[in-house]
Amino acid sequence: MNDTEIIEKITTLKKQRRAVLLAHNYQRDEVQAIADHTGDSLGLSRIAAKVDADVIVFCGVHFMAESASILAPEKTILLPDPNAGCPMADMITAADVRELKQQHPGALVLAYVNTSAEVKAETDICCTSSNALKVVESLPADQEIIFIPDKYLAHWVSRKTGRAFITWQGYCPTHAKILPEDVQAQKDAHPGAVVLAHPECSAAVLDLSDEVLSTTGILNSAKNSSATEFIIATELGVMCSLRADNPGKTFYPASRHALCPNMKKITLEKIMWSLERMQPEVRVPEELAAKARRAVERMVAIG
Ligand code: 13P
Ligand code: SF4
C-alpha cells in the first residue's frame, strides 16, 4: 500500500471506530499532517479528557497514552507502537518515590507528566513544561517539594520561582544532545536570531536562550513574534510546523542530533494497523488510575 491508500484506510477506520488521532508536536511530519489535533503534553491531555470519541489513537509516547487513559477511562486508548516509551520516565520508579517520601515526610511530590502511572499514583500534583511555573506558584510558599524526575526542568523552575526543591537526577537523553556550544555556534552565525528553548535542555543551554517554552509555546511564540530568525533548542519534530506556519521566517535547529527515537516509532502503517486490530491498547487499571487521577486532574486544571 502507498501512503495515500494507507491514509484513506485510516480515514475509513476512524469513522467506523469513532476514533480521533492526537499527535504530539515531535511526531513525524506525515503523522502530524493527518492528526485531528496536534499539541504539547498539556494540550493533548486536555483534548483527551473532553473529546467526543470512543477511541483515541495517541501518536506520542507511552506516558502520554497512560495520562489519556487516566483522564478518560471510558475511552479506548491506542498507542500504535507499544515500545514508544520515554527514557526519562523510566529513570524513576514508584519505589524510588516512596523512598523519597520516607526521607522527606513533610514534602509534597510534584511530578513532571513524563512519568509512569505507578509514579503518578505516588504523586500529589503533576505538571508539564507549559504550566510548571504556575503549578509551583499554586503551592504554599513554605511547602517542601520533591520535584521529579527531570533535574533540568526542576533547576529552571527553581531559578524562575526562587523555590528550592528536592530533586531526582533524571533527564531527557534527546535534549541532553543539545550542547551549549551548538547554541553558541548558531548564535554566532545568526546574531539577530531569537533563541527558543525547551526546559528539558541543560541550564547552560537555557542560559543562552531568550525564551524557555513548551513545544506548543515555541510554536506560538514564533508565530506571534516580529522577529524573522529563530534558533530552536528542542526535538527536531517541531521544525516542520514552524516552517509551514511561518513562511517568511527562518528557523535553525540548535542541534541536528536532537531526535527522539521513541517519538519517531509511530508511523502511518502502525496507525492503520492499530485501528484495524484495536491494539496495542494502553489501559491503566482502574485501581491504579484512581490513585493517579487527582494529581493529573490538578495539572490539567492549572495554566
Ligand atoms: P511538551 O509538553 O512541551 O510537549 O514536552 C513533552 C516532551 O516530552 C518533551 O520532551
Ligand atoms: Fe522523553 Fe525526551 Fe523523547 Fe520527550 S523528547 S519523549 S522527554 S525522551
GROMACS .gro file of C-alpha atoms and ligand atoms in nm:
model
  321
    1MET     CA    1   0.000   0.000   0.000
    2ASN     CA    2   0.123   0.350  -0.069
    3ASP     CA    3   0.079   0.643   0.173
    4THR     CA    4  -0.236   0.771   0.000
    5GLU     CA    5  -0.402   0.430   0.033
    6ILE     CA    6  -0.294   0.399   0.396
    7ILE     CA    7  -0.434   0.744   0.477
    8GLU     CA    8  -0.765   0.656   0.305
    9LYS     CA    9  -0.787   0.339   0.509
   10ILE     CA   10  -0.711   0.530   0.831
   11THR     CA   11  -0.988   0.780   0.748
   12THR     CA   12  -1.240   0.498   0.693
   13LEU     CA   13  -1.138   0.313   1.010
   14LYS     CA   14  -1.152   0.633   1.216
   15LYS     CA   15  -1.516   0.682   1.115
   16GLN     CA   16  -1.604   0.318   1.187
   17ARG     CA   17  -1.440   0.325   1.530
   18ARG     CA   18  -1.544   0.682   1.623
   19ALA     CA   19  -1.173   0.749   1.672
   20VAL     CA   20  -0.967   1.067   1.689
   21LEU     CA   21  -0.599   1.092   1.621
   22LEU     CA   22  -0.391   1.301   1.861
   23ALA     CA   23  -0.028   1.374   1.771
   24HIS     CA   24   0.246   1.529   1.980
   25ASN     CA   25   0.449   1.811   1.823
   26TYR     CA   26   0.752   1.577   1.793
   27GLN     CA   27   0.576   1.321   1.575
   28ARG     CA   28   0.685   1.252   1.217
   29ASP     CA   29   0.565   1.519   0.972
   30GLU     CA   30   0.330   1.278   0.792
   31VAL     CA   31   0.171   1.172   1.122
   32GLN     CA   32   0.116   1.532   1.234
   33ALA     CA   33  -0.032   1.605   0.891
   34ILE     CA   34  -0.319   1.356   0.935
   35ALA     CA   35  -0.384   1.424   1.306
   36ASP     CA   36  -0.716   1.567   1.424
   37HIS     CA   37  -0.523   1.760   1.690
   38THR     CA   38  -0.154   1.828   1.743
   39GLY     CA   39  -0.014   1.976   2.062
   40ASP     CA   40   0.208   1.961   2.367
   41SER     CA   41   0.158   1.725   2.661
   42LEU     CA   42  -0.082   1.955   2.843
   43GLY     CA   43  -0.289   2.043   2.537
   44LEU     CA   44  -0.324   1.680   2.431
   45SER     CA   45  -0.421   1.570   2.785
   46ARG     CA   46  -0.695   1.831   2.789
   47ILE     CA   47  -0.825   1.719   2.450
   48ALA     CA   48  -0.813   1.352   2.552
   49ALA     CA   49  -1.024   1.430   2.858
   50LYS     CA   50  -1.302   1.610   2.673
   51VAL     CA   51  -1.303   1.498   2.308
   52ASP     CA   52  -1.624   1.332   2.184
   53ALA     CA   53  -1.488   0.994   2.065
   54ASP     CA   54  -1.483   0.628   2.165
   55VAL     CA   55  -1.122   0.572   2.066
   56ILE     CA   56  -0.810   0.787   2.086
   57VAL     CA   57  -0.513   0.693   1.871
   58PHE     CA   58  -0.232   0.852   2.071
   59CYS     CA   59   0.063   0.934   1.849
   60GLY     CA   60   0.318   1.009   2.115
   61VAL     CA   61   0.491   0.808   2.387
   62HIS     CA   62   0.364   0.567   2.650
   63PHE     CA   63   0.322   0.808   2.944
   64MET     CA   64   0.106   1.033   2.724
   65ALA     CA   65  -0.126   0.743   2.636
   66GLU     CA   66  -0.139   0.650   3.006
   67SER     CA   67  -0.233   1.006   3.101
   68ALA     CA   68  -0.514   0.991   2.845
   69SER     CA   69  -0.634   0.663   2.995
   70ILE     CA   70  -0.626   0.811   3.347
   71LEU     CA   71  -0.826   1.116   3.236
   72ALA     CA   72  -1.066   0.931   3.004
   73PRO     CA   73  -1.113   0.579   3.144
   74GLU     CA   74  -1.426   0.526   2.933
   75LYS     CA   75  -1.229   0.561   2.609
   76THR     CA   76  -1.007   0.307   2.436
   77ILE     CA   77  -0.655   0.447   2.405
   78LEU     CA   78  -0.438   0.304   2.128
   79LEU     CA   79  -0.062   0.358   2.115
   80PRO     CA   80   0.036   0.243   1.764
   81ASP     CA   81   0.379   0.121   1.882
   82PRO     CA   82   0.380  -0.025   2.236
   83ASN     CA   83   0.758   0.026   2.255
   84ALA     CA   84   0.735   0.403   2.217
   85GLY     CA   85   0.848   0.483   2.570
   86CYS     CA   86   1.018   0.781   2.729
   87PRO     CA   87   1.363   0.711   2.875
   88MET     CA   88   1.325   0.999   3.118
   89ALA     CA   89   1.001   0.849   3.255
   90ASP     CA   90   1.188   0.518   3.302
   91MET     CA   91   1.454   0.687   3.519
   92ILE     CA   92   1.232   0.680   3.829
   93THR     CA   93   1.011   0.408   3.981
   94ALA     CA   94   0.725   0.416   4.231
   95ALA     CA   95   0.960   0.251   4.485
   96ASP     CA   96   1.207   0.540   4.437
   97VAL     CA   97   0.929   0.791   4.509
   98ARG     CA   98   0.817   0.602   4.819
   99GLU     CA   99   1.175   0.611   4.947
  100LEU     CA  100   1.199   0.987   4.882
  101LYS     CA  101   0.873   1.037   5.073
  102GLN     CA  102   1.012   0.838   5.365
  103GLN     CA  103   1.326   1.052   5.366
  104HIS     CA  104   1.121   1.376   5.349
  105PRO     CA  105   0.797   1.303   5.536
  106GLY     CA  106   0.658   1.658   5.519
  107ALA     CA  107   0.727   1.708   5.149
  108LEU     CA  108   0.473   1.715   4.870
  109VAL     CA  109   0.554   1.528   4.547
  110LEU     CA  110   0.541   1.723   4.222
  111ALA     CA  111   0.593   1.500   3.916
  112TYR     CA  112   0.661   1.609   3.563
  113VAL     CA  113   0.399   1.441   3.343
  114ASN     CA  114   0.686   1.238   3.188
  115THR     CA  115   0.642   0.963   3.449
  116SER     CA  116   0.467   0.625   3.464
  117ALA     CA  117   0.114   0.581   3.605
  118GLU     CA  118   0.269   0.397   3.904
  119VAL     CA  119   0.482   0.704   3.983
  120LYS     CA  120   0.184   0.937   3.935
  121ALA     CA  121  -0.009   0.727   4.188
  122GLU     CA  122   0.255   0.827   4.447
  123THR     CA  123   0.233   1.194   4.344
  124ASP     CA  124   0.036   1.490   4.481
  125ILE     CA  125   0.037   1.705   4.169
  126CYS     CA  126   0.173   1.679   3.815
  127CYS     CA  127   0.292   1.949   3.579
  128THR     CA  128   0.404   1.981   3.221
  129SER     CA  129   0.665   2.210   3.069
  130SER     CA  130   0.390   2.458   2.988
  131ASN     CA  131   0.247   2.501   3.340
  132ALA     CA  132   0.535   2.403   3.574
  133LEU     CA  133   0.585   2.761   3.697
  134LYS     CA  134   0.214   2.810   3.766
  135VAL     CA  135   0.184   2.474   3.940
  136VAL     CA  136   0.471   2.561   4.175
  137GLU     CA  137   0.329   2.909   4.236
  138SER     CA  138  -0.004   2.746   4.330
  139LEU     CA  139   0.165   2.566   4.623
  140PRO     CA  140   0.216   2.728   4.966
  141ALA     CA  141   0.547   2.921   4.985
  142ASP     CA  142   0.672   2.724   5.286
  143GLN     CA  143   0.580   2.383   5.140
  144GLU     CA  144   0.874   2.142   5.099
  145ILE     CA  145   0.857   1.998   4.745
  146ILE     CA  146   1.006   1.684   4.589
  147PHE     CA  147   1.025   1.765   4.215
  148ILE     CA  148   1.080   1.456   3.996
  149PRO     CA  149   1.227   1.329   3.765
  150ASP     CA  150   1.381   1.599   3.540
  151LYS     CA  151   1.676   1.773   3.707
  152TYR     CA  152   1.694   2.037   3.433
  153LEU     CA  153   1.326   2.130   3.447
  154ALA     CA  154   1.346   2.142   3.828
  155HIS     CA  155   1.655   2.364   3.812
  156TRP     CA  156   1.490   2.605   3.567
  157VAL     CA  157   1.167   2.626   3.773
  158SER     CA  158   1.373   2.678   4.086
  159ARG     CA  159   1.557   2.969   3.927
  160LYS     CA  160   1.236   3.127   3.796
  161THR     CA  161   1.034   3.090   4.117
  162GLY     CA  162   1.311   3.121   4.378
  163ARG     CA  163   1.192   2.793   4.535
  164ALA     CA  164   1.428   2.513   4.640
  165PHE     CA  165   1.336   2.154   4.553
  166ILE     CA  166   1.440   1.804   4.648
  167THR     CA  167   1.527   1.670   4.302
  168TRP     CA  168   1.597   1.349   4.112
  169GLN     CA  169   1.878   1.302   3.862
  170GLY     CA  170   1.654   1.228   3.561
  171TYR     CA  171   1.693   1.398   3.225
  172CYS     CA  172   1.589   1.368   2.862
  173PRO     CA  173   1.862   1.199   2.654
  174THR     CA  174   1.739   1.377   2.341
  175HIS     CA  175   1.758   1.728   2.487
  176ALA     CA  176   2.092   1.640   2.651
  177LYS     CA  177   2.233   1.613   2.298
  178ILE     CA  178   2.182   1.988   2.252
  179LEU     CA  179   2.509   2.137   2.374
  180PRO     CA  180   2.572   2.498   2.475
  181GLU     CA  181   2.847   2.516   2.213
  182ASP     CA  182   2.591   2.419   1.944
  183VAL     CA  183   2.365   2.705   2.052
  184GLN     CA  184   2.657   2.947   2.071
  185ALA     CA  185   2.774   2.847   1.721
  186GLN     CA  186   2.423   2.916   1.583
  187LYS     CA  187   2.409   3.249   1.768
  188ASP     CA  188   2.747   3.348   1.622
  189ALA     CA  189   2.628   3.251   1.273
  190HIS     CA  190   2.290   3.428   1.312
  191PRO     CA  191   2.343   3.716   1.556
  192GLY     CA  192   1.989   3.856   1.520
  193ALA     CA  193   1.811   3.526   1.579
  194VAL     CA  194   1.585   3.469   1.881
  195VAL     CA  195   1.669   3.151   2.074
  196LEU     CA  196   1.363   2.947   2.181
  197ALA     CA  197   1.440   2.650   2.408
  198HIS     CA  198   1.254   2.370   2.584
  199PRO     CA  199   1.309   2.348   2.962
  200GLU     CA  200   1.438   1.989   2.928
  201CYS     CA  201   1.761   2.145   2.793
  202SER     CA  202   2.056   2.183   3.028
  203ALA     CA  203   2.096   2.500   3.235
  204ALA     CA  204   2.393   2.603   3.018
  205VAL     CA  205   2.169   2.592   2.707
  206LEU     CA  206   1.881   2.772   2.880
  207ASP     CA  207   2.126   3.047   2.987
  208LEU     CA  208   2.190   3.114   2.617
  209SER     CA  209   1.818   3.128   2.532
  210ASP     CA  210   1.579   3.420   2.501
  211GLU     CA  211   1.266   3.222   2.590
  212VAL     CA  212   1.205   2.887   2.759
  213LEU     CA  213   0.878   2.728   2.649
  214SER     CA  214   0.683   2.407   2.596
  215THR     CA  215   0.666   2.271   2.242
  216THR     CA  216   0.336   2.449   2.171
  217GLY     CA  217   0.478   2.757   2.345
  218ILE     CA  218   0.767   2.755   2.097
  219LEU     CA  219   0.524   2.729   1.802
  220ASN     CA  220   0.307   3.014   1.935
  221SER     CA  221   0.598   3.239   2.024
  222ALA     CA  222   0.749   3.207   1.675
  223LYS     CA  223   0.412   3.281   1.514
  224ASN     CA  224   0.344   3.589   1.728
  225SER     CA  225   0.697   3.733   1.718
  226SER     CA  226   0.801   4.016   1.487
  227ALA     CA  227   1.150   3.858   1.463
  228THR     CA  228   1.233   3.675   1.141
  229GLU     CA  229   1.513   3.438   1.251
  230PHE     CA  230   1.499   3.177   1.527
  231ILE     CA  231   1.731   2.917   1.677
  232ILE     CA  232   1.528   2.623   1.807
  233ALA     CA  233   1.664   2.423   2.101
  234THR     CA  234   1.433   2.123   2.119
  235GLU     CA  235   1.349   1.799   1.937
  236LEU     CA  236   1.352   1.837   1.558
  237GLY     CA  237   0.984   1.739   1.516
  238VAL     CA  238   0.872   2.099   1.569
  239MET     CA  239   1.069   2.226   1.267
  240CYS     CA  240   0.811   2.123   1.007
  241SER     CA  241   0.521   2.311   1.173
  242LEU     CA  242   0.743   2.611   1.244
  243ARG     CA  243   0.836   2.639   0.876
  244ALA     CA  244   0.485   2.566   0.746
  245ASP     CA  245   0.319   2.818   0.981
  246ASN     CA  246   0.574   3.097   0.920
  247PRO     CA  247   0.670   3.115   0.551
  248GLY     CA  248   0.854   3.448   0.586
  249LYS     CA  249   1.069   3.337   0.881
  250THR     CA  250   1.383   3.124   0.906
  251PHE     CA  251   1.440   2.852   1.166
  252TYR     CA  252   1.776   2.699   1.258
  253PRO     CA  253   1.783   2.384   1.474
  254ALA     CA  254   2.030   2.427   1.762
  255SER     CA  255   2.145   2.069   1.703
  256ARG     CA  256   2.077   1.823   1.422
  257HIS     CA  257   2.116   1.538   1.674
  258ALA     CA  258   1.806   1.625   1.881
  259LEU     CA  259   1.587   1.340   1.756
  260CYS     CA  260   1.368   1.139   1.993
  261PRO     CA  261   1.376   0.785   1.851
  262ASN     CA  262   1.070   0.686   2.053
  263MET     CA  263   0.854   0.965   1.914
  264LYS     CA  264   0.951   0.854   1.563
  265LYS     CA  265   0.839   0.494   1.621
  266ILE     CA  266   0.481   0.584   1.525
  267THR     CA  267   0.427   0.550   1.150
  268LEU     CA  268   0.125   0.574   0.920
  269GLU     CA  269   0.121   0.196   0.878
  270LYS     CA  270   0.124   0.134   1.253
  271ILE     CA  271  -0.165   0.380   1.295
  272MET     CA  272  -0.364   0.189   1.034
  273TRP     CA  273  -0.287  -0.148   1.195
  274SER     CA  274  -0.378  -0.020   1.541
  275LEU     CA  275  -0.720   0.091   1.417
  276GLU     CA  276  -0.773  -0.237   1.230
  277ARG     CA  277  -0.686  -0.457   1.528
  278MET     CA  278  -0.781  -0.213   1.808
  279GLN     CA  279  -0.437  -0.285   1.954
  280PRO     CA  280  -0.194  -0.209   2.113
  281GLU     CA  281  -0.420  -0.066   2.380
  282VAL     CA  282  -0.294   0.129   2.681
  283ARG     CA  283  -0.537   0.097   2.970
  284VAL     CA  284  -0.433   0.195   3.321
  285PRO     CA  285  -0.612  -0.044   3.562
  286GLU     CA  286  -0.883   0.149   3.746
  287GLU     CA  287  -0.736   0.092   4.092
  288LEU     CA  288  -0.408   0.250   3.982
  289ALA     CA  289  -0.577   0.518   3.769
  290ALA     CA  290  -0.790   0.625   4.064
  291LYS     CA  291  -0.473   0.686   4.269
  292ALA     CA  292  -0.306   0.882   3.987
  293ARG     CA  293  -0.613   1.079   3.870
  294ARG     CA  294  -0.613   1.353   4.132
  295ALA     CA  295  -0.254   1.459   4.052
  296VAL     CA  296  -0.321   1.458   3.676
  297GLU     CA  297  -0.652   1.643   3.710
  298ARG     CA  298  -0.485   1.909   3.926
  299MET     CA  299  -0.227   1.952   3.647
  300VAL     CA  300  -0.493   1.985   3.375
  301ALA     CA  301  -0.678   2.249   3.579
  302ILE     CA  302  -0.375   2.481   3.611
  303GLY     CA  303  -0.248   2.719   3.342
  30413P     P1  304   0.584   1.929   2.584
  30413P     O1  305   0.489   1.910   2.697
  30413P     O2  306   0.648   2.064   2.583
  30413P     O3  307   0.518   1.899   2.455
  30413P     O4  308   0.706   1.828   2.602
  30413P     C1  309   0.691   1.690   2.612
  30413P     C2  310   0.817   1.619   2.598
  30413P     O5  311   0.829   1.500   2.614
  30413P     C3  312   0.932   1.698   2.565
  30413P     O6  313   1.042   1.617   2.551
  305SF4    FE1  314   1.103   1.155   2.660
  305SF4    FE2  315   1.287   1.327   2.575
  305SF4    FE3  316   1.152   1.183   2.397
  305SF4    FE4  317   1.032   1.382   2.534
  305SF4     S1  318   1.197   1.400   2.383
  305SF4     S2  319   0.951   1.178   2.498
  305SF4     S3  320   1.136   1.363   2.734
  305SF4     S4  321   1.293   1.105   2.555
   0.00000   0.00000   0.00000
